[in-house]
Coordinates of C-alpha atoms (C1' of nucleotides) in Angstrom, one line a residue:
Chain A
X1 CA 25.3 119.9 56.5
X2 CA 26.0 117.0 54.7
X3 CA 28.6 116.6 51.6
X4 CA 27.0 117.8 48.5
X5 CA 26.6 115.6 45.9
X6 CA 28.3 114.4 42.7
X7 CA 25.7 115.0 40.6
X8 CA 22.2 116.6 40.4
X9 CA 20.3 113.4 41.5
X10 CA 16.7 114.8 40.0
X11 CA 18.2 114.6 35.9
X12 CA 20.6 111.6 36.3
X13 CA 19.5 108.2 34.7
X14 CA 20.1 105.5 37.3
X15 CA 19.8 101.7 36.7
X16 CA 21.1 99.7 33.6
X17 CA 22.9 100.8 31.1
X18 CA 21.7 100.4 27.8
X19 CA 23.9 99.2 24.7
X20 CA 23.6 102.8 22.9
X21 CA 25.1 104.5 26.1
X22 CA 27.7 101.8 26.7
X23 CA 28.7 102.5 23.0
X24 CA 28.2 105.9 23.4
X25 CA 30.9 106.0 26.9
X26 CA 33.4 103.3 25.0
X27 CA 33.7 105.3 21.5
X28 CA 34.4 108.3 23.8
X29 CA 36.8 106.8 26.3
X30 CA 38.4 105.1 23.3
X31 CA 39.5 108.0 21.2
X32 CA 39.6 110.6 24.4
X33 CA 40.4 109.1 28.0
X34 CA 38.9 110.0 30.8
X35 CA 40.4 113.6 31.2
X36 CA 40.8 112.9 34.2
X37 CA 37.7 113.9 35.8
X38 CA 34.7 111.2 35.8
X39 CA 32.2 114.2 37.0
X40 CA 32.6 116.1 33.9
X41 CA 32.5 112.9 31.6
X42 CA 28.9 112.3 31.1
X43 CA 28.0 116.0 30.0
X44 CA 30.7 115.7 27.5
X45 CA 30.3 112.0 26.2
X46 CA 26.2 113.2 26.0
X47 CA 24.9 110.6 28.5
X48 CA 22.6 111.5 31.2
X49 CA 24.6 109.8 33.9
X50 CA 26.4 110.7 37.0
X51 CA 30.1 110.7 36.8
X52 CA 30.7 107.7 39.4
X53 CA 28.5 105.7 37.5
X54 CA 30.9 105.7 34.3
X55 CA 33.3 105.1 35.8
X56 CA 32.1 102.2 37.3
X57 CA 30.7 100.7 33.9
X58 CA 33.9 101.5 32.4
X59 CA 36.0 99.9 35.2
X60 CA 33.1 97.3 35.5
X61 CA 32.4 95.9 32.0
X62 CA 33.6 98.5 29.2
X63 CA 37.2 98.9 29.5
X64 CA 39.3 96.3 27.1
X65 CA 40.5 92.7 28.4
X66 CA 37.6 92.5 31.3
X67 CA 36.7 88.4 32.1
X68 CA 33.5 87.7 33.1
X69 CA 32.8 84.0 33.5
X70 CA 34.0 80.8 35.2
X71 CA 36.5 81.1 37.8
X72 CA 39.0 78.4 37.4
X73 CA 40.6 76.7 40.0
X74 CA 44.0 78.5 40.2
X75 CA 42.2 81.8 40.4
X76 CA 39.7 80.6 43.7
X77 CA 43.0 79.9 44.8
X78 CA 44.5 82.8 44.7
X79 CA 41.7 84.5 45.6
X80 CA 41.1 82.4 49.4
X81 CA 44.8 83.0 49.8
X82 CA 44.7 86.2 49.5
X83 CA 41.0 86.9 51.2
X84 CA 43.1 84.8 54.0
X85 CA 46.0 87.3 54.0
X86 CA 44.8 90.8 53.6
X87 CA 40.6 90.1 54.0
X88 CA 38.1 91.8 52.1
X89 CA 40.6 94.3 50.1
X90 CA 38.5 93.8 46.8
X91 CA 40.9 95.9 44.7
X92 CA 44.2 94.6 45.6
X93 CA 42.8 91.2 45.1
X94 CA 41.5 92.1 41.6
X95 CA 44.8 93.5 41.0
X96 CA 46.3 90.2 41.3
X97 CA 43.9 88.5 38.8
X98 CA 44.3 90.1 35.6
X99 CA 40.6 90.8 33.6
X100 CA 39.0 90.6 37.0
X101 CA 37.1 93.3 38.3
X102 CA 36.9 94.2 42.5
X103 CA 33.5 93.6 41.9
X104 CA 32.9 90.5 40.0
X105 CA 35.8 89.3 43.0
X106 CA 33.3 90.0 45.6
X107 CA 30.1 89.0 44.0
X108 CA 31.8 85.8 43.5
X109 CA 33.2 85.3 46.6
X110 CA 29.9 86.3 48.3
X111 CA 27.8 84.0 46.0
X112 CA 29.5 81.3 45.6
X113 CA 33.4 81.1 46.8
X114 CA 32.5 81.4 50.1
X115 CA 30.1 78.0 50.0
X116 CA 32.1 75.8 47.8
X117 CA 35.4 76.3 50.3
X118 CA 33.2 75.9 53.5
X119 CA 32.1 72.1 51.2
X120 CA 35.7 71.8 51.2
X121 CA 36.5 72.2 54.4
X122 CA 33.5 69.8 55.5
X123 CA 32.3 67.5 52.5
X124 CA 28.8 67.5 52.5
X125 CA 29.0 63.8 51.6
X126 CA 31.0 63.2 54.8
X127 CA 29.6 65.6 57.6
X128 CA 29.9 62.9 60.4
X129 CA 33.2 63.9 62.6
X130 CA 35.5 61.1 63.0
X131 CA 38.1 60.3 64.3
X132 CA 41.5 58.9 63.2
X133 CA 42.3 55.2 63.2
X134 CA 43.2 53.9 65.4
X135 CA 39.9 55.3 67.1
X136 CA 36.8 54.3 65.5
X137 CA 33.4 55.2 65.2
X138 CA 31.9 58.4 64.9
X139 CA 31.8 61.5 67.2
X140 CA 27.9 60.6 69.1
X141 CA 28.0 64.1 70.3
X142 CA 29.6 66.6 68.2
X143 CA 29.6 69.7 70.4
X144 CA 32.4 71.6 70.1
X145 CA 33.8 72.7 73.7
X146 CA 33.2 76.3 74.4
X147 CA 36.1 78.2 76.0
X148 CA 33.8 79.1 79.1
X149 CA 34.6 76.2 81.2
X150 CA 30.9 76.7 82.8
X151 CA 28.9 75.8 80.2
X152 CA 27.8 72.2 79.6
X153 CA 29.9 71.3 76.6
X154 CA 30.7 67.4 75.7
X155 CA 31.8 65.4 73.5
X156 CA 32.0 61.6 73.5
X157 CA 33.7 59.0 71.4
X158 CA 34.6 55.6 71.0
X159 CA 38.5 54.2 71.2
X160 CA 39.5 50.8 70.1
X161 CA 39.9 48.2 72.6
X162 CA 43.6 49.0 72.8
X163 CA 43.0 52.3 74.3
X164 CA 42.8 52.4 78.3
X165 CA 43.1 56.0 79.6
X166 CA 43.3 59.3 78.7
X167 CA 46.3 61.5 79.9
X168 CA 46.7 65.0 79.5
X169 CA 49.7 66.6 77.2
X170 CA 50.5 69.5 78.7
X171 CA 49.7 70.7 82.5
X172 CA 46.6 73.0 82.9
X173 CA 47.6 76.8 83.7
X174 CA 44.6 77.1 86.1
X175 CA 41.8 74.8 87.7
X176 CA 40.0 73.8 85.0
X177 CA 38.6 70.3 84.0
X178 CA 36.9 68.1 82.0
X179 CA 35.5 65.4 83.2
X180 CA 35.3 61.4 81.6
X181 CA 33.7 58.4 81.4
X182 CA 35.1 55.4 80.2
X183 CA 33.0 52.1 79.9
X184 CA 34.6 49.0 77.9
X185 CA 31.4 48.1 75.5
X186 CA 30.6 44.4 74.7
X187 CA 33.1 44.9 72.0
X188 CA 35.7 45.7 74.4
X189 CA 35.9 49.1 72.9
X190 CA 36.4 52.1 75.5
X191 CA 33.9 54.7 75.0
X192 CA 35.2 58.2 76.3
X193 CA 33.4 61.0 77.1
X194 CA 34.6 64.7 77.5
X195 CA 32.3 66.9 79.4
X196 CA 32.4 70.2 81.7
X197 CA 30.0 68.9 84.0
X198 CA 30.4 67.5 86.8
X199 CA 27.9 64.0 85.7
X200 CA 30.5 62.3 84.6
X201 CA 33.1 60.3 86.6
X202 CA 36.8 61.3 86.3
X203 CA 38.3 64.7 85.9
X204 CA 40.9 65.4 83.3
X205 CA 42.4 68.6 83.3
X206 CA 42.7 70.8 80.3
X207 CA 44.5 74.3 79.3
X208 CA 42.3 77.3 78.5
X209 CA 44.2 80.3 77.4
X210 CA 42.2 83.4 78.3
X211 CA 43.7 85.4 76.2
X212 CA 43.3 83.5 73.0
X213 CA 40.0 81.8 73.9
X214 CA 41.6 78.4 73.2
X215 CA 40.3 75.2 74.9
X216 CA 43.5 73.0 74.7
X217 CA 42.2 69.3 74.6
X218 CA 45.1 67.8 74.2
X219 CA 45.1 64.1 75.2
X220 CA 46.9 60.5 74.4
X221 CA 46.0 57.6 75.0
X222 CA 47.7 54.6 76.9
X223 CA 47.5 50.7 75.1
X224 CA 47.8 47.5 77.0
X225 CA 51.7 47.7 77.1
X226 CA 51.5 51.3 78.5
X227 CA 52.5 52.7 75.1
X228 CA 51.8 56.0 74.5
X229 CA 49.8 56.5 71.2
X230 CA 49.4 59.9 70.5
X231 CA 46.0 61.4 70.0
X232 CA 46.0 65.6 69.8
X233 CA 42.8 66.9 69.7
X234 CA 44.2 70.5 69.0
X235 CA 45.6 73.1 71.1
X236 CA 47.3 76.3 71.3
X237 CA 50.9 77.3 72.6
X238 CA 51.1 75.2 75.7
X239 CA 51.8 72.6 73.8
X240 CA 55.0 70.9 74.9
X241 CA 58.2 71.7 72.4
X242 CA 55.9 72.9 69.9
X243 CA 55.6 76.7 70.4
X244 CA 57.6 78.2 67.8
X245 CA 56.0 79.8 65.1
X246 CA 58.1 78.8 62.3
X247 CA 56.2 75.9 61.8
X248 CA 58.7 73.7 63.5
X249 CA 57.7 70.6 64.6
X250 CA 57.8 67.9 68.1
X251 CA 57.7 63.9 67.1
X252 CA 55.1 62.7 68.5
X253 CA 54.1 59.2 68.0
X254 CA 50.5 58.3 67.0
X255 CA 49.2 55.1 65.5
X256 CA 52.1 53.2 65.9
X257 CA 54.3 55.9 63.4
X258 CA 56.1 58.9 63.9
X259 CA 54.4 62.2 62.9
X260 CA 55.3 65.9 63.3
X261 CA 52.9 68.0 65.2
X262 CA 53.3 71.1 63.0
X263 CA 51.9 74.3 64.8
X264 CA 50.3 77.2 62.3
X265 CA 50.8 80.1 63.4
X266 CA 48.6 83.0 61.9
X267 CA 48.0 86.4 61.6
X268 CA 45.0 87.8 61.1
X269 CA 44.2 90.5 58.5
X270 CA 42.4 93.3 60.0
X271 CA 42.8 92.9 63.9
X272 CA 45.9 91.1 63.5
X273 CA 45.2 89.0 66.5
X274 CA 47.4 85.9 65.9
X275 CA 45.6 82.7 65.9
X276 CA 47.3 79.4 65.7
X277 CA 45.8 75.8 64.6
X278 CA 47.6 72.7 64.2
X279 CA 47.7 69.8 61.7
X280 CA 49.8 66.8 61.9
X281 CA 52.1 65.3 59.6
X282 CA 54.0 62.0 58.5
X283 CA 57.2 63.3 57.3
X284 CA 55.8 66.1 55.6
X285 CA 52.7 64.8 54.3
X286 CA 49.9 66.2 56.4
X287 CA 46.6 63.7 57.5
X288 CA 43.5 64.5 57.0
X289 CA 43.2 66.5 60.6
X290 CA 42.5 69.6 61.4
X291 CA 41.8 71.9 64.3
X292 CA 39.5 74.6 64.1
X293 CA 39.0 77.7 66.1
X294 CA 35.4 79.1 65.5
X295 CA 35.0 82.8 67.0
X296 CA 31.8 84.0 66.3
X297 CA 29.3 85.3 68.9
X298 CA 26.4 85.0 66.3
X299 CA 26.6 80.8 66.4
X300 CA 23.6 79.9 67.8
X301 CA 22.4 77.0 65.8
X302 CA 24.2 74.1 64.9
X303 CA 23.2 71.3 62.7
X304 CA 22.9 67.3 64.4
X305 CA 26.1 66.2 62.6
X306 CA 28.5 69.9 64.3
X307 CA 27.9 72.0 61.0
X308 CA 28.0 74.8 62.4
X309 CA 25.6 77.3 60.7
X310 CA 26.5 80.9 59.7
X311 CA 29.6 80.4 60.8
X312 CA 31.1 82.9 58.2
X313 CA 28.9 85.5 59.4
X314 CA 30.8 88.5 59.9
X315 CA 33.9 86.7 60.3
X316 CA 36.2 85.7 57.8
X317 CA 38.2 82.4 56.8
X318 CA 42.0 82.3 57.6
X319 CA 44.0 79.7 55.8
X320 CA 47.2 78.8 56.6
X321 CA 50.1 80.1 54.1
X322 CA 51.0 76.8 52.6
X323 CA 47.9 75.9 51.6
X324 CA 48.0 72.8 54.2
X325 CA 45.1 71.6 56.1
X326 CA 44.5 74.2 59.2
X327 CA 41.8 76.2 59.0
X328 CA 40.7 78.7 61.4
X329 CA 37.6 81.3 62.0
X330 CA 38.1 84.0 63.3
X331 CA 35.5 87.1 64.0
X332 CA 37.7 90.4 63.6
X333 CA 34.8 92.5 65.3
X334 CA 34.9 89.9 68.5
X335 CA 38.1 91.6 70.2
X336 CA 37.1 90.1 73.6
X337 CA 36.8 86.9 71.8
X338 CA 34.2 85.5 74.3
X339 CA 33.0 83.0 72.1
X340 CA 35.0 81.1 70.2
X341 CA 34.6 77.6 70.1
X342 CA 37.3 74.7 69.5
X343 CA 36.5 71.7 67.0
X344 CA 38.4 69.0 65.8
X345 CA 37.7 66.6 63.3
X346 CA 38.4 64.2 60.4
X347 CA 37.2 62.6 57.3
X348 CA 38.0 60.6 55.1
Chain B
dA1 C1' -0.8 78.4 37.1
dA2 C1' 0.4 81.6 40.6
dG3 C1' 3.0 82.9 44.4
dT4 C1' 7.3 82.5 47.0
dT5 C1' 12.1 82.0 47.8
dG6 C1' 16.8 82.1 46.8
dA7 C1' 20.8 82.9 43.8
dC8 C1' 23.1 85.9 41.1
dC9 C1' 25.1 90.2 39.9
dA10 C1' 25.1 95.0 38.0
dA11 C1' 24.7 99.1 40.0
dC12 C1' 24.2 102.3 43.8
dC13 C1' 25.6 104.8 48.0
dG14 C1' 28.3 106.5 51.7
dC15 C1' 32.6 107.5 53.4
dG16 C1' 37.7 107.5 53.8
dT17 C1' 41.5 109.0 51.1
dT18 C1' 43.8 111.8 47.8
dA19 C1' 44.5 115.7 44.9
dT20 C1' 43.8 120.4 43.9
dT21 C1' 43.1 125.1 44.8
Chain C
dC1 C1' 47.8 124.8 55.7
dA2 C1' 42.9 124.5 55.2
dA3 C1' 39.0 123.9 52.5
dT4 C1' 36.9 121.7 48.8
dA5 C1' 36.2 118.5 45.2
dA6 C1' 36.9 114.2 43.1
dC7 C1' 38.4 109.5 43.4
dG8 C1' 38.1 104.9 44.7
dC9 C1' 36.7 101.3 47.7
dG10 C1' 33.7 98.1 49.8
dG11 C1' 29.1 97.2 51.7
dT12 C1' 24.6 97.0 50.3
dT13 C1' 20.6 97.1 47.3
dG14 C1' 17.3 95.8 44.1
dG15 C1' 16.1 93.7 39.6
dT16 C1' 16.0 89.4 37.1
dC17 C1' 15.5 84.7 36.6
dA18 C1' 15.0 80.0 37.9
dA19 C1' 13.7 76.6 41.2
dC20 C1' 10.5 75.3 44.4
dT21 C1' 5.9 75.1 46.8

DNA sequence: AAGTTGACCAACCGCGTTATT
DNA sequence: CAATAACGCGGTTGGTCAACT
């Protein structure tokens, strides 16, 4: 036996309401309140309707002060940091935004929210991952690396002619590798390639963490005068003198300046699995770099230039508290986290 | 011009929570 | 304290309209 309902279904109106019973349900409201019981409402206001829906057009569009409209900028704002912070919690979000309802919230956070943030994150005008300078040219193979060492993930990309070698940041935990190629081109230029299988020629170990489903590619790279110039293609806490969670910082040095490897450390909303990215930062000012983690077992497709489809599917989109530049995915109902996938990039 | 697709959004429905008896 | 009723929330649906084929 099933709850009975609210209302008899069979002499209810349903669908939209109509300006004589929104006038009707305000005029009441107005001079009487509620009472305090939304079932009994209709029958006294005179509408045919069930309780729960008065209420809702009274919450919903009746009630005084209620903004419909544009969303300006402070509010979607407000509105990814909080989504970031507590998830889909419609109400307390609303609550935060005066004149906004829970529903109009969602609706546009559904609709529209959701797609300009992920144009944000990857300008449509600029979808080609690059790399910082001093690395040039664009990623040729934009596969993020999954976190199962087995499957045939590679990257490749192209390093100025300074560049010689790729060394490893941090030593890998277990047997794990990824192997390189590096041929000079006409140009002198170095062209590196990242891959878990076995094709290629020289084996560079990397960290995976198990338990967060990271793939650590951490590497630098070596000039002519054995200099290290510091390229961090993400990671996780095996990074060296970076694994506090107060957003403390190591020096490292990278294109010939100083910068602060700034680790993010996040919790997540519902599962409150923590999740960590990285961005890095010249005194302060953060570049243009991000790491992402992507955790979703639905990815299947992914578009030529590593826009990755659907990637919001069921999951949600964690932002880091100060607003900076780390971004993460994670997929709250993927507690085994077998797919999550590691991606950095840049743009300009 | 007609049919199809997609965006938008008001409203509905089911269920967990809270209040009342 | 248990049973019941109502509330409130968030996911989902379905109607409308515009753009596209």
């Amino acid at each position: 036996m099933g709850r009975a309902p609210c209302c008899d279904k069979a002499n209810v109106k349903k669908g939209p309401w109509s300006p004589e019973e929104d006038a009707k349900l305000k005029e009441f409201i107005e001079k009487f309140g509620t009472g305090g019981n939304w079932i009994a409402l209709p029958q006294k206001v005179g509408l045919k309707r069930c309780g729960k829906s008065c209420r809702l057009r009274w919450l919903n569009y009746l009630r005084p002060n209620i903004r419909h409209g544009e969303f300006s900028d402070e509010e979607d704002k407000l509105i990814c940091t909080l989504y970031a912070t507590i998830g889909s919690r419609w109400s307390i979000i609303a609550a935060q935004l005066p004149g906004r309802t829970d529903n109009d919230i969602k609706n546009y956070w559904n609709t529209k929210l959701k797609k300009k943030l992920m144009s944000m994150i990857i300008p449509s005008s600029n979808l080609q991952a690059k790399f910082p300078p001093p690395f040039s040219g664009t990623l040729q193979n934009y596969q993020p690396l999954y976190n199962d060492y087995n499957n045939s993930s590679f990257f490749s990309f192209q390093a100025s002619a300074n560049y010689k070698s790729l060394h490893t940041i941090s030593a890998p935990p277990q047997n794990h590798f990824l192997y390189t190629t590096n041929n000079s081109d006409n140009n002198n230029n170095n062209n590196f390639s990242l891959s878990t299988t076995t094709a290629a020629a020289t084996q560079y170990p990397y960290n995976y963490d198990q338990n967060q489903g990271l793939v650590d590619f951490q590497y630098y790279g070596k000039d002519d005068n054995n200099n290290n110039n510091m390229l961090v293609f993400g990671g996780n806490d095996h990074q060296p003198s970076c694994s506090s969670s107060d957003g403390s910082c190591s020096q490292v040095t990278y294109g010939g300046k100083d910068y602060q490897v700034k680790q993010e450390e996040i919790m997540a909303a519902a599962g409150g699995v923590c999740r960590q990215g990285f961005v890095i930062s010249n005194n302060g000012v953060e570049e243009k770099q991000k790491f992402m983690l992507i955790n979703n077992p639905n990815i299947t497709d992914q578009k030529a230039n590593g826009v990755l489809e659907n990637s919001c599917n069921n999951g949600s989109i964690v932002i880091n508290n100060n607003g900076g530049n780390s971004f993460l995915f994670n997929d709250d109902d993927d507690e085994n986290k077998t797919c999550e996938k590691g991606m950095y990039y840049y743009y300009q």
